[in-house]
CSV table of C-alpha atoms and ligand atoms in Angstrom, one decimal:
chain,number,residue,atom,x,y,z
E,1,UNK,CA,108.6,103.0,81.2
E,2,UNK,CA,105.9,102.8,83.6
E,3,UNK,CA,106.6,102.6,87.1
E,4,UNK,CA,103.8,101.8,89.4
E,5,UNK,CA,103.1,103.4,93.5
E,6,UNK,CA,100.7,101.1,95.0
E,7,UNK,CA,99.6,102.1,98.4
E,8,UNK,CA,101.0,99.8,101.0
E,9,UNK,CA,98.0,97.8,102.7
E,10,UNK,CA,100.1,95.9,105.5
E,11,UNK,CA,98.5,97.3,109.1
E,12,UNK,CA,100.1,100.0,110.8
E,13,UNK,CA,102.3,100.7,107.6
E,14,UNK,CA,102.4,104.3,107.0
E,15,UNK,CA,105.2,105.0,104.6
E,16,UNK,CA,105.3,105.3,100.8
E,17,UNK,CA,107.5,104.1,98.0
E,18,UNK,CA,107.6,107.4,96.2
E,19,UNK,CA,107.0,111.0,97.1
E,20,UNK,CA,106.3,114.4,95.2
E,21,UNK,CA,109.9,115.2,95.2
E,22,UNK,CA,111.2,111.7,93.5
E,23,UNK,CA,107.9,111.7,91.2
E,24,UNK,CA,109.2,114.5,89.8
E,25,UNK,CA,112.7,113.5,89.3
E,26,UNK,CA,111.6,110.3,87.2
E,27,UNK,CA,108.0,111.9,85.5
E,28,UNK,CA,110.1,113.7,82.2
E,29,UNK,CA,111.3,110.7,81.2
E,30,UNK,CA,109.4,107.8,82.5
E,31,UNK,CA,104.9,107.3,83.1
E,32,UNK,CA,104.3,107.4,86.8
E,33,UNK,CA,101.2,105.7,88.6
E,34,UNK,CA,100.2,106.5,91.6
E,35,UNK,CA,97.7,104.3,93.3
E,36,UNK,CA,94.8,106.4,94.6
E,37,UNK,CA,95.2,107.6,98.6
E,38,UNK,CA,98.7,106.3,98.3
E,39,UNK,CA,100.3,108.6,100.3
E,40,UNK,CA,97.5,110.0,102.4
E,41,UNK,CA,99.1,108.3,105.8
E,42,UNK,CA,102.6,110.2,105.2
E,43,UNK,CA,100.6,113.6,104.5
E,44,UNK,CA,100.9,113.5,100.4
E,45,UNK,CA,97.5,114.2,99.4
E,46,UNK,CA,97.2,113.0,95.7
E,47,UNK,CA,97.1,116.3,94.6
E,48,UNK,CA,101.2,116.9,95.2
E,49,UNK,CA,101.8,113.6,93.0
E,50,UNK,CA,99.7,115.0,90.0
E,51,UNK,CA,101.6,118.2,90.7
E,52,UNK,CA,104.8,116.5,90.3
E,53,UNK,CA,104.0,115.3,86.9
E,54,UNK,CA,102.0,111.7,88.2
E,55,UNK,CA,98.9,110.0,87.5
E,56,UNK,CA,96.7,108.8,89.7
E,57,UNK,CA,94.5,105.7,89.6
E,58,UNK,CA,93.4,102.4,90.9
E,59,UNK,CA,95.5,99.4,92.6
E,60,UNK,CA,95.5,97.7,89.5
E,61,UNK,CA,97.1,100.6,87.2
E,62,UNK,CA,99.9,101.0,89.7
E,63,UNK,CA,100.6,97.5,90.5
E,64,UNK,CA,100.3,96.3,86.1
E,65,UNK,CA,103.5,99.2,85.6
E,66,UNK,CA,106.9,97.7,84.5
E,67,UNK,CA,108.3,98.6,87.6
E,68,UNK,CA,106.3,98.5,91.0
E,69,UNK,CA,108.4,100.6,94.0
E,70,UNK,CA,106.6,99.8,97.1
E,71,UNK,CA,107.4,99.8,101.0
E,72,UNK,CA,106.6,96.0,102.1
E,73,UNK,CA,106.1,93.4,99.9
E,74,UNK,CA,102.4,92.8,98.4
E,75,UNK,CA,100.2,90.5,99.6
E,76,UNK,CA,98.9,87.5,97.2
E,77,UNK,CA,96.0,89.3,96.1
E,78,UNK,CA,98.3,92.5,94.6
E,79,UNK,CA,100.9,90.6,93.4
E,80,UNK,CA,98.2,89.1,91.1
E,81,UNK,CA,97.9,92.1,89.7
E,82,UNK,CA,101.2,92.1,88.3
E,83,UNK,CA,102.8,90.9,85.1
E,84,UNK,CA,105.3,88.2,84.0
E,85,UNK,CA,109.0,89.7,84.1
E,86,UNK,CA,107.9,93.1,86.0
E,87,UNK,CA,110.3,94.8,88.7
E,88,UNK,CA,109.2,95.0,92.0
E,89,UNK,CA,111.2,96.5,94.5
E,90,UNK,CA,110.8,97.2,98.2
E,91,UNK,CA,111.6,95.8,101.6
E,92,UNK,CA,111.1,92.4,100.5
E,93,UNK,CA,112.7,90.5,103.8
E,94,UNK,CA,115.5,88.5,101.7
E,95,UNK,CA,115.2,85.9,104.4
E,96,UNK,CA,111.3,84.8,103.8
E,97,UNK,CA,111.9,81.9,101.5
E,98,UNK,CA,108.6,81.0,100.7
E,99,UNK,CA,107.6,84.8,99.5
E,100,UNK,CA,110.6,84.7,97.3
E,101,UNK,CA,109.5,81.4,95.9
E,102,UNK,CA,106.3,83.1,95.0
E,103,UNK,CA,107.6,86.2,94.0
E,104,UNK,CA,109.7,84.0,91.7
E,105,UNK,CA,107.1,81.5,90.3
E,106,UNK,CA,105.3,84.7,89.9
E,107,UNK,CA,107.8,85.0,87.2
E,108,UNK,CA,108.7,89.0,89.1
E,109,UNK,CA,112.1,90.5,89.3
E,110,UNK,CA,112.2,91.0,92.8
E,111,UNK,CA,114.8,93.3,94.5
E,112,UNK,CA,114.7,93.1,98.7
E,113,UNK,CA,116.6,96.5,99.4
E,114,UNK,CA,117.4,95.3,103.1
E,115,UNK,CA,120.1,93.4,101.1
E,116,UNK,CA,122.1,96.3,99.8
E,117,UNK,CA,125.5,96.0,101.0
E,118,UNK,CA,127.3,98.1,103.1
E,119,UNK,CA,130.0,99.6,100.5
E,120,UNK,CA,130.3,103.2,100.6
E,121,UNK,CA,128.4,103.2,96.5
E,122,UNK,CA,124.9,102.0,98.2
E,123,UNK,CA,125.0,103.9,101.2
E,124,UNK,CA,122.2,106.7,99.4
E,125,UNK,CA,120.2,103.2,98.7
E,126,UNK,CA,120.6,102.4,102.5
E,127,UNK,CA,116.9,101.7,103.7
E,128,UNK,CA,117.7,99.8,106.8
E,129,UNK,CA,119.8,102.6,107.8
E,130,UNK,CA,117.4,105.3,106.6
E,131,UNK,CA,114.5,103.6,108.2
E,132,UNK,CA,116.7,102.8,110.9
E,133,UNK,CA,118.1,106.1,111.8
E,134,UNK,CA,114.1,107.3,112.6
E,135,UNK,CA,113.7,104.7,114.6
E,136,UNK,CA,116.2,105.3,117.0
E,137,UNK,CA,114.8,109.0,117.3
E,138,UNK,CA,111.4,107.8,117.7
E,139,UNK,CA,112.6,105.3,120.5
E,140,UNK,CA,113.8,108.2,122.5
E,141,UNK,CA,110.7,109.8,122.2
E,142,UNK,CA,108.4,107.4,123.0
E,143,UNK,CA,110.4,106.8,125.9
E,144,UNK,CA,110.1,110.2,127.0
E,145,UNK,CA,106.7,110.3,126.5
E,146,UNK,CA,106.1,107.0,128.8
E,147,UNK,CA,108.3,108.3,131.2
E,148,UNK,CA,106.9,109.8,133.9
E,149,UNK,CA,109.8,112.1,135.0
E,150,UNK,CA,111.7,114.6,133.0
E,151,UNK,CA,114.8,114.1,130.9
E,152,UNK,CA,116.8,116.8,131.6
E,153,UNK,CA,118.4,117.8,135.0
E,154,UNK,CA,116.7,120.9,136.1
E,155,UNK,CA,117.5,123.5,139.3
E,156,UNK,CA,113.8,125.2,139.5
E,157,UNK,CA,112.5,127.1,143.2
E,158,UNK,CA,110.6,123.9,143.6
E,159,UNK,CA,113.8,121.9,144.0
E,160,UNK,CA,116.2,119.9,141.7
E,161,UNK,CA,115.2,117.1,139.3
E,162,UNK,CA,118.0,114.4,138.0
E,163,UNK,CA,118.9,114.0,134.7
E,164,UNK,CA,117.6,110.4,133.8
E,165,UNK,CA,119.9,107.7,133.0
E,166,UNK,CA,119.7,106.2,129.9
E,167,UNK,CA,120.9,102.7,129.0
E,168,UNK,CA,120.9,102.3,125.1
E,169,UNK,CA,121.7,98.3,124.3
E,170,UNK,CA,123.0,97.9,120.5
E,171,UNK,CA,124.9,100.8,118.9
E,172,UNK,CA,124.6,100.8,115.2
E,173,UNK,CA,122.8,103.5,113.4
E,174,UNK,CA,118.9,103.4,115.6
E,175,UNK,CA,121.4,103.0,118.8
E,176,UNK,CA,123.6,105.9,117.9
E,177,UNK,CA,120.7,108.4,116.9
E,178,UNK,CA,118.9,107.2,120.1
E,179,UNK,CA,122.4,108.2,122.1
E,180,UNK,CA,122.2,111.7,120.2
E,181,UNK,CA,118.5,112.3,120.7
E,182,UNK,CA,118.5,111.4,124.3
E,183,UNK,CA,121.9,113.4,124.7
E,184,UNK,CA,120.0,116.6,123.2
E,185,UNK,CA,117.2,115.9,125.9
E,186,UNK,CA,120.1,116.3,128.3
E,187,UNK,CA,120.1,112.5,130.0
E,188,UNK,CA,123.4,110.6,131.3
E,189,UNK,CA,123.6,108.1,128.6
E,190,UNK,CA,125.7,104.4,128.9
E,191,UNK,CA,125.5,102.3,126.5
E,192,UNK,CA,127.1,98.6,125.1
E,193,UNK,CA,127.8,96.7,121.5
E,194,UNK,CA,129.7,93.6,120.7
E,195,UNK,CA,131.8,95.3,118.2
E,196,UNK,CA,134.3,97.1,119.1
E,197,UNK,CA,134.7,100.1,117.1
E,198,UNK,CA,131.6,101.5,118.5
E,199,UNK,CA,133.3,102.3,122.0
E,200,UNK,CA,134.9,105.3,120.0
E,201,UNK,CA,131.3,106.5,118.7
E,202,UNK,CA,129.6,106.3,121.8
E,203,UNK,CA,132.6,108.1,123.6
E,204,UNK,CA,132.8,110.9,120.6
E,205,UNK,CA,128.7,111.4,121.5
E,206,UNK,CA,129.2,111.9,125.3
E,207,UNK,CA,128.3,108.4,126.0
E,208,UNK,CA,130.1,105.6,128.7
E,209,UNK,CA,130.7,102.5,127.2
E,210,UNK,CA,130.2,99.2,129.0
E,211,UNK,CA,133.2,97.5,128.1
E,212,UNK,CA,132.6,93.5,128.7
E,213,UNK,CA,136.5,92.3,128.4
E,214,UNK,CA,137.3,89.8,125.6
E,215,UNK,CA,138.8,86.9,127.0
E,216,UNK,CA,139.6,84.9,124.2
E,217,UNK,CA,140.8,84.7,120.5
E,218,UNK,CA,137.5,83.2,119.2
E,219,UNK,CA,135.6,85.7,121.4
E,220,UNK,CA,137.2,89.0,120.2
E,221,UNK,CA,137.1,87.5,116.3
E,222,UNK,CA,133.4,86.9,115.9
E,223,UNK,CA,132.6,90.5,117.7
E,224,UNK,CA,134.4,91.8,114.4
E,225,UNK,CA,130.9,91.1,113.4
E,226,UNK,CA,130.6,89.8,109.1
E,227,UNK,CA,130.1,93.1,106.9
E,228,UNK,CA,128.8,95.5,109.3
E,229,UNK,CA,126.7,93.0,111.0
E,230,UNK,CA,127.4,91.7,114.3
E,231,UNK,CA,127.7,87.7,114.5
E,232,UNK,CA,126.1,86.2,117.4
E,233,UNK,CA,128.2,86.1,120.4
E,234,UNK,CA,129.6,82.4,122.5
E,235,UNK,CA,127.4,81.9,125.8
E,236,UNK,CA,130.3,82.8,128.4
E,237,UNK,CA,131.0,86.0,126.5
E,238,UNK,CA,126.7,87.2,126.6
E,239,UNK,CA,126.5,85.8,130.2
E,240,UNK,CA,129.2,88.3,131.4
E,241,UNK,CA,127.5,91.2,129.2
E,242,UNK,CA,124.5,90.1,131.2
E,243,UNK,CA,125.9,90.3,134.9
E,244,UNK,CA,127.5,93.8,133.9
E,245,UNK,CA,124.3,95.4,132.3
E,246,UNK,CA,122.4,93.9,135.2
E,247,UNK,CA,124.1,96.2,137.1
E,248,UNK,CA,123.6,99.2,134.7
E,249,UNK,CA,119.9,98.2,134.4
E,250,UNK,CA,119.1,98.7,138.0
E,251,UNK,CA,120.4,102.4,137.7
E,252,UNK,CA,119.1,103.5,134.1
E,253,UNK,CA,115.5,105.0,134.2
E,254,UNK,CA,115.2,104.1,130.7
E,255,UNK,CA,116.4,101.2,128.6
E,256,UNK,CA,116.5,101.0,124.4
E,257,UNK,CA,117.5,98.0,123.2
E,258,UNK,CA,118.7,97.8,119.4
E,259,UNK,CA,120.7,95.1,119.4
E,260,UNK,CA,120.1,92.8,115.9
E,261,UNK,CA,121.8,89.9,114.2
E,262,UNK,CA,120.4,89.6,110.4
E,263,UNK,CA,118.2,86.5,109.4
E,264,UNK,CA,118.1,85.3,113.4
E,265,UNK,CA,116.6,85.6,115.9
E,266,UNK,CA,117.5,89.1,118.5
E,267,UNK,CA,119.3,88.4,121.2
E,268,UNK,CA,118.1,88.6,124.6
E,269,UNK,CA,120.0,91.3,126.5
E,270,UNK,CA,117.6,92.1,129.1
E,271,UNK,CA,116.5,89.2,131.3
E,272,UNK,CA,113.5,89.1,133.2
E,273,UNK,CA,115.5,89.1,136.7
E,274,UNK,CA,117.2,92.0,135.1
E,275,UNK,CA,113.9,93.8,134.9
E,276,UNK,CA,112.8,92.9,138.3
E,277,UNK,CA,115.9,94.9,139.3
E,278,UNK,CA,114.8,98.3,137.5
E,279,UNK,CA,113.4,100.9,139.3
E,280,UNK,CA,109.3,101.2,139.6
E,281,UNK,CA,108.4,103.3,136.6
E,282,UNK,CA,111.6,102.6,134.3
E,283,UNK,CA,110.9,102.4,130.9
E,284,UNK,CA,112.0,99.7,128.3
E,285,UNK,CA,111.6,100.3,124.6
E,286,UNK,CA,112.4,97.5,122.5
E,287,UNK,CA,113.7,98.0,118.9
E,288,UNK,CA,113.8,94.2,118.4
E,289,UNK,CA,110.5,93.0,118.9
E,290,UNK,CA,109.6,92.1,115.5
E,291,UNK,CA,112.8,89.9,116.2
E,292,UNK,CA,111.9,88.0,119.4
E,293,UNK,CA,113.2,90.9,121.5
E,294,UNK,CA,115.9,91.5,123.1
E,295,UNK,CA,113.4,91.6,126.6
E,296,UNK,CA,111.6,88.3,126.6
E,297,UNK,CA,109.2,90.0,128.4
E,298,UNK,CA,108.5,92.5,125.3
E,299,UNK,CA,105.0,92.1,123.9
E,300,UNK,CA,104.8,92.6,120.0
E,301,UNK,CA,102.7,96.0,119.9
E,302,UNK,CA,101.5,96.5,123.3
E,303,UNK,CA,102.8,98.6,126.4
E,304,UNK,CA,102.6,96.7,129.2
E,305,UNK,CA,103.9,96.7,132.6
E,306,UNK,CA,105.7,94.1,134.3
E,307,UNK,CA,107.6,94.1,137.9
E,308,UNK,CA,106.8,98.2,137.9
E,309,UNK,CA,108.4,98.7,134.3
E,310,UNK,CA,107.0,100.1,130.9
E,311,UNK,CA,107.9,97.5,128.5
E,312,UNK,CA,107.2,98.9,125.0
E,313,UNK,CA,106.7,97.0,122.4
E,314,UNK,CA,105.8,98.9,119.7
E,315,UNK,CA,107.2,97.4,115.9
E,316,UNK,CA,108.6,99.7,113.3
E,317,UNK,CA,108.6,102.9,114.5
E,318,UNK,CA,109.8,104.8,111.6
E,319,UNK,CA,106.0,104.1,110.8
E,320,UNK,CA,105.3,106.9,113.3
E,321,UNK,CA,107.5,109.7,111.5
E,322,UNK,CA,105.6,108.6,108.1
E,323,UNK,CA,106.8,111.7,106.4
E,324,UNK,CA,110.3,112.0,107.0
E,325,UNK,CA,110.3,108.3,106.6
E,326,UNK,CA,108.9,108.5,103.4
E,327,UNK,CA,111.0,110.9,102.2
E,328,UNK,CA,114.2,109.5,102.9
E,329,UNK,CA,113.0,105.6,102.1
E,330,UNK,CA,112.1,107.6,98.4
E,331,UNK,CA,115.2,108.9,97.9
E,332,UNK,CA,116.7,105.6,98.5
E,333,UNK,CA,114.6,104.1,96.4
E,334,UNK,CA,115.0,106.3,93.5
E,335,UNK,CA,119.1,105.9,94.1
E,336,UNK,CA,118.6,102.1,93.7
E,337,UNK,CA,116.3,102.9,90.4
E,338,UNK,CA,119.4,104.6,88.9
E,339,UNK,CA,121.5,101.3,88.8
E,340,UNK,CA,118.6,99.6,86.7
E,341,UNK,CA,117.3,102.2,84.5
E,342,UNK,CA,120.2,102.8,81.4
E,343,UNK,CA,121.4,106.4,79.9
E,344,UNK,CA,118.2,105.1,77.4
E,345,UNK,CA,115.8,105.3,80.1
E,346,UNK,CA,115.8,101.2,79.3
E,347,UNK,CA,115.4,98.6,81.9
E,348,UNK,CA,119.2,97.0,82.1
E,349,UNK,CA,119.4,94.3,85.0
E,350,UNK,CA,123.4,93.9,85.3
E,351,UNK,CA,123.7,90.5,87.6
E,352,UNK,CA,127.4,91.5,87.1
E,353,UNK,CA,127.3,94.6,89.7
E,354,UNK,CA,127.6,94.1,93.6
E,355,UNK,CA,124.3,95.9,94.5
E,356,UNK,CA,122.3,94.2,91.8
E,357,UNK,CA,123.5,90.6,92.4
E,358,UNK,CA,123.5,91.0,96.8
E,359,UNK,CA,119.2,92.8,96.5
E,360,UNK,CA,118.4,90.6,92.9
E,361,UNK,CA,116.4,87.5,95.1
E,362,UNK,CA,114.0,86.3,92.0
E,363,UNK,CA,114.6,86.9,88.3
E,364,UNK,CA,113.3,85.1,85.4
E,365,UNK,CA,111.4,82.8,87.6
E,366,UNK,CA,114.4,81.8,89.4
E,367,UNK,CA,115.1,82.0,93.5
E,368,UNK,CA,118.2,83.8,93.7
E,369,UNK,CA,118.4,83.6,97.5
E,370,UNK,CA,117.1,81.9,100.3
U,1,LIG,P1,122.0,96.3,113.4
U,1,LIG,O1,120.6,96.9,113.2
U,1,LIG,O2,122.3,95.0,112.6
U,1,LIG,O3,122.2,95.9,114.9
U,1,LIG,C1,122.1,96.9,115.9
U,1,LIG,C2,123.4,96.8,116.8
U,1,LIG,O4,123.2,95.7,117.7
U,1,LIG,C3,124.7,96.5,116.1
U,1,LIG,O5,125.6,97.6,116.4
U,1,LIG,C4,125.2,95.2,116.7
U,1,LIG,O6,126.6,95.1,116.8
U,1,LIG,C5,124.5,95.2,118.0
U,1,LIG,N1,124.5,93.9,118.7
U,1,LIG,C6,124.3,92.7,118.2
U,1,LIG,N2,124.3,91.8,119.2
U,1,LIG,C7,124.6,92.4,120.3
U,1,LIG,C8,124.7,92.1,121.7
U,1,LIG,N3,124.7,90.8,122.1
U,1,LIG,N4,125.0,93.0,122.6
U,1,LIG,C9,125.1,94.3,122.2
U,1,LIG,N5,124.9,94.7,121.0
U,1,LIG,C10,124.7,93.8,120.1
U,1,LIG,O7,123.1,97.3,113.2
U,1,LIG,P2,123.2,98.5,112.1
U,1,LIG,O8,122.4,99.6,112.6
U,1,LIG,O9,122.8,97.9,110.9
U,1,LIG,O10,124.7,98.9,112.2
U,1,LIG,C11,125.8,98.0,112.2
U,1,LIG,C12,127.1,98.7,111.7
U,1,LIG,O11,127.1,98.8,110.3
U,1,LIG,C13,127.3,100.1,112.3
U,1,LIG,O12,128.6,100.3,112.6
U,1,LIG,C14,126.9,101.0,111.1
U,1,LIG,O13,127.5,102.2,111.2
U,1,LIG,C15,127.4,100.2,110.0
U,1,LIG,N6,126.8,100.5,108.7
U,1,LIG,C16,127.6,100.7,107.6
U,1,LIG,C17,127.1,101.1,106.4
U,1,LIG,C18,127.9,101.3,105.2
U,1,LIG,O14,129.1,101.2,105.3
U,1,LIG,N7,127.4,101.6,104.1
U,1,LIG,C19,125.7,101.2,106.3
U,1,LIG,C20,124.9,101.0,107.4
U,1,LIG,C21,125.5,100.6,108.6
């Protein structure tokens, strides 16, 4: 089969669908194309695909493959370039209608791999946990970097310097590698979730957890969250989250926020009397911003300061570990080809498995999920 790696044209998008690595686990048996410059943003000259058994060539020779593994979904001019009843799979966003209506009139296969369901058999086809994981690194960093004290405590001649306090808001996988990154980087971390299984995580990573009380049946039922996912929370219960991490804010030098519901908008965690509160020179990073934000006063891709505090706004930061993020998107990717490529190296689309029927959102020019 031919399997097509266009290179992804979206601004500030650095990753790729394919690396060296997975090139070479699918070139024996299958025709790989690799769109010229493809990988030059993650640090893969072309060179390293052809190495690993690829071709390289031109937009349209990687986009007119059977199979088309890309990063973000293409725009109207790429997906042109595409055939009746061809694969395409990516990070398709299984909650923009009208693209899947397109994708499906297009008469594409579409698979959106954010839809993967969390059962222990996808977990190597994760991407939103992959991609997620970096993200909460990167958030640490950036933070540090905007920061304008140190991290760690340190004893020098010159006097003492306090560790920084850390607030980390939302504690699924970018919250718990941004506890574990800042916690290497030696700051006094607290940090809060609706769900409550995560109280043990953040405790197990040296963390306090701001505990906001359940007070009733309904409350402590929808913070069970729907698989994996947390639910979005009744007023009384977010206004009492909101009074308690008030108070936290006003301490923490540095504030990550995480917290996600799927297909809404994020919800807003840190209000803007909240960030009058925080110390001159605090630092926000906001993981949500492509969301809304969970800091209304977030601004999508900008830095900016308001009432003394670094507000950072910055989208998708796994962008800015391209490599890495490649790699490990790649390898999902390449996990998720296995479940549609048969022992005949044949294109098998089983609507009959879990993974298949929860990613499959067009097929046969059909809208499989809005
Ligand atoms: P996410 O990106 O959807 O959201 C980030 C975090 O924000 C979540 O922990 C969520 O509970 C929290 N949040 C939402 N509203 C909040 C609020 N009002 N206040 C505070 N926090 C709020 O989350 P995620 O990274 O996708 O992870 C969610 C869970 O799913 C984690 O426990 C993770 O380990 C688990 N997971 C399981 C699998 C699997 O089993 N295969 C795969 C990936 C993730």
């Amino acid at each position: 089969m031919r399997i097509g790696i266009p290179a992804e044209t979206r601004p500030g998008e650095t990753r790729v669908a394919a690396t060296p690595e997975t090139v070479k686990k699918l070139a024996g048996k299958h025709q790989l194309i690799v769109q010229a410059g493809a990988g030059m943003a993650a640090s893969i000259p072309d060179d390293a695909y052809v190495a690993a058994g690829a071709t390289v060539g031109s937009a349209a020779d990687a986009y007119g493959a059977e199979i088309v593994l890309k990063v973000r979904a293409p725009d109207q001019g790429e997906r042109a370039l595409m055939k009746p009843g061809a694969v395409l799979i990516g990070m398709l966003n299984p909650f923009d209608a009208q693209n899947i209506a397109v994708m499906a009139s297009a008469g594409l296969s579409a698979f959106a791999l954010e839809a993967v369901p969390r059962i222990t058999r996808a977990q190597s086809m994760d991407v939103l946990s992959s991609q997620a994981n970096i993200a909460g690194y990167k958030a640490v960093m950036v933070a540090a970097n905007t920061y304008q004290r140190f991290m760690p405590m340190l004893m020098t001649a010159a006097g003492t310097v306090k560790a920084a306090r850390v607030l980390i808001m939302g504690v699924g996988v970018a919250g718990l590698q941004a506890i574990a990154t800042a916690k290497r980087l030696g700051a006094v971390i607290e940090a809060s979730d609706v769900r409550p299984p995560v109280k043990e995580q953040v405790e197990s990573l040296g963390a306090k957890f701001i505990d906001v009380p359940f007070l009733t049946d309904e409350e402590k039922e929808i913070a069970q969250g729907v698989g994996g996912y947390a639910r979005p929370m009744p007023a009384d219960w977010m206004r009492r989250q909101a009074e308690l991490v008030h108070e936290r804010a006003k301490l923490a030098d540095i504030v990550i926020t995480t917290a996600l519901i799927p297909g809404r908008k994020a919800p807003v965690l840190i209000a803007e009397e909240t960030v009058q509160a925080m110390k001159p020179g605090s630092v926000i990073v906001d993981l949500a911003v492509e969301q809304g934000g969970n800091c209304p006063l977030s601004e999508l891709g900008k830095t900016v300061v308001k009432h003394g505090v670094h507000i950072v706004g910055e989208p998708n930061l796994a962008c800015h570990v391209a490599a890495d993020a490649s790699a490990l998107y790649a390898r999902n990717v390449l996990d998720f080809l296995k479940l549609i490529i048969d022992k005949e190296d044949k294109l098998t689309i089983d609507q009959g498995d879990e993974i298949i029927k929860a990613t499959l959102v067009a097929h046969g020019g059909d809208i499989l999920r809005k």
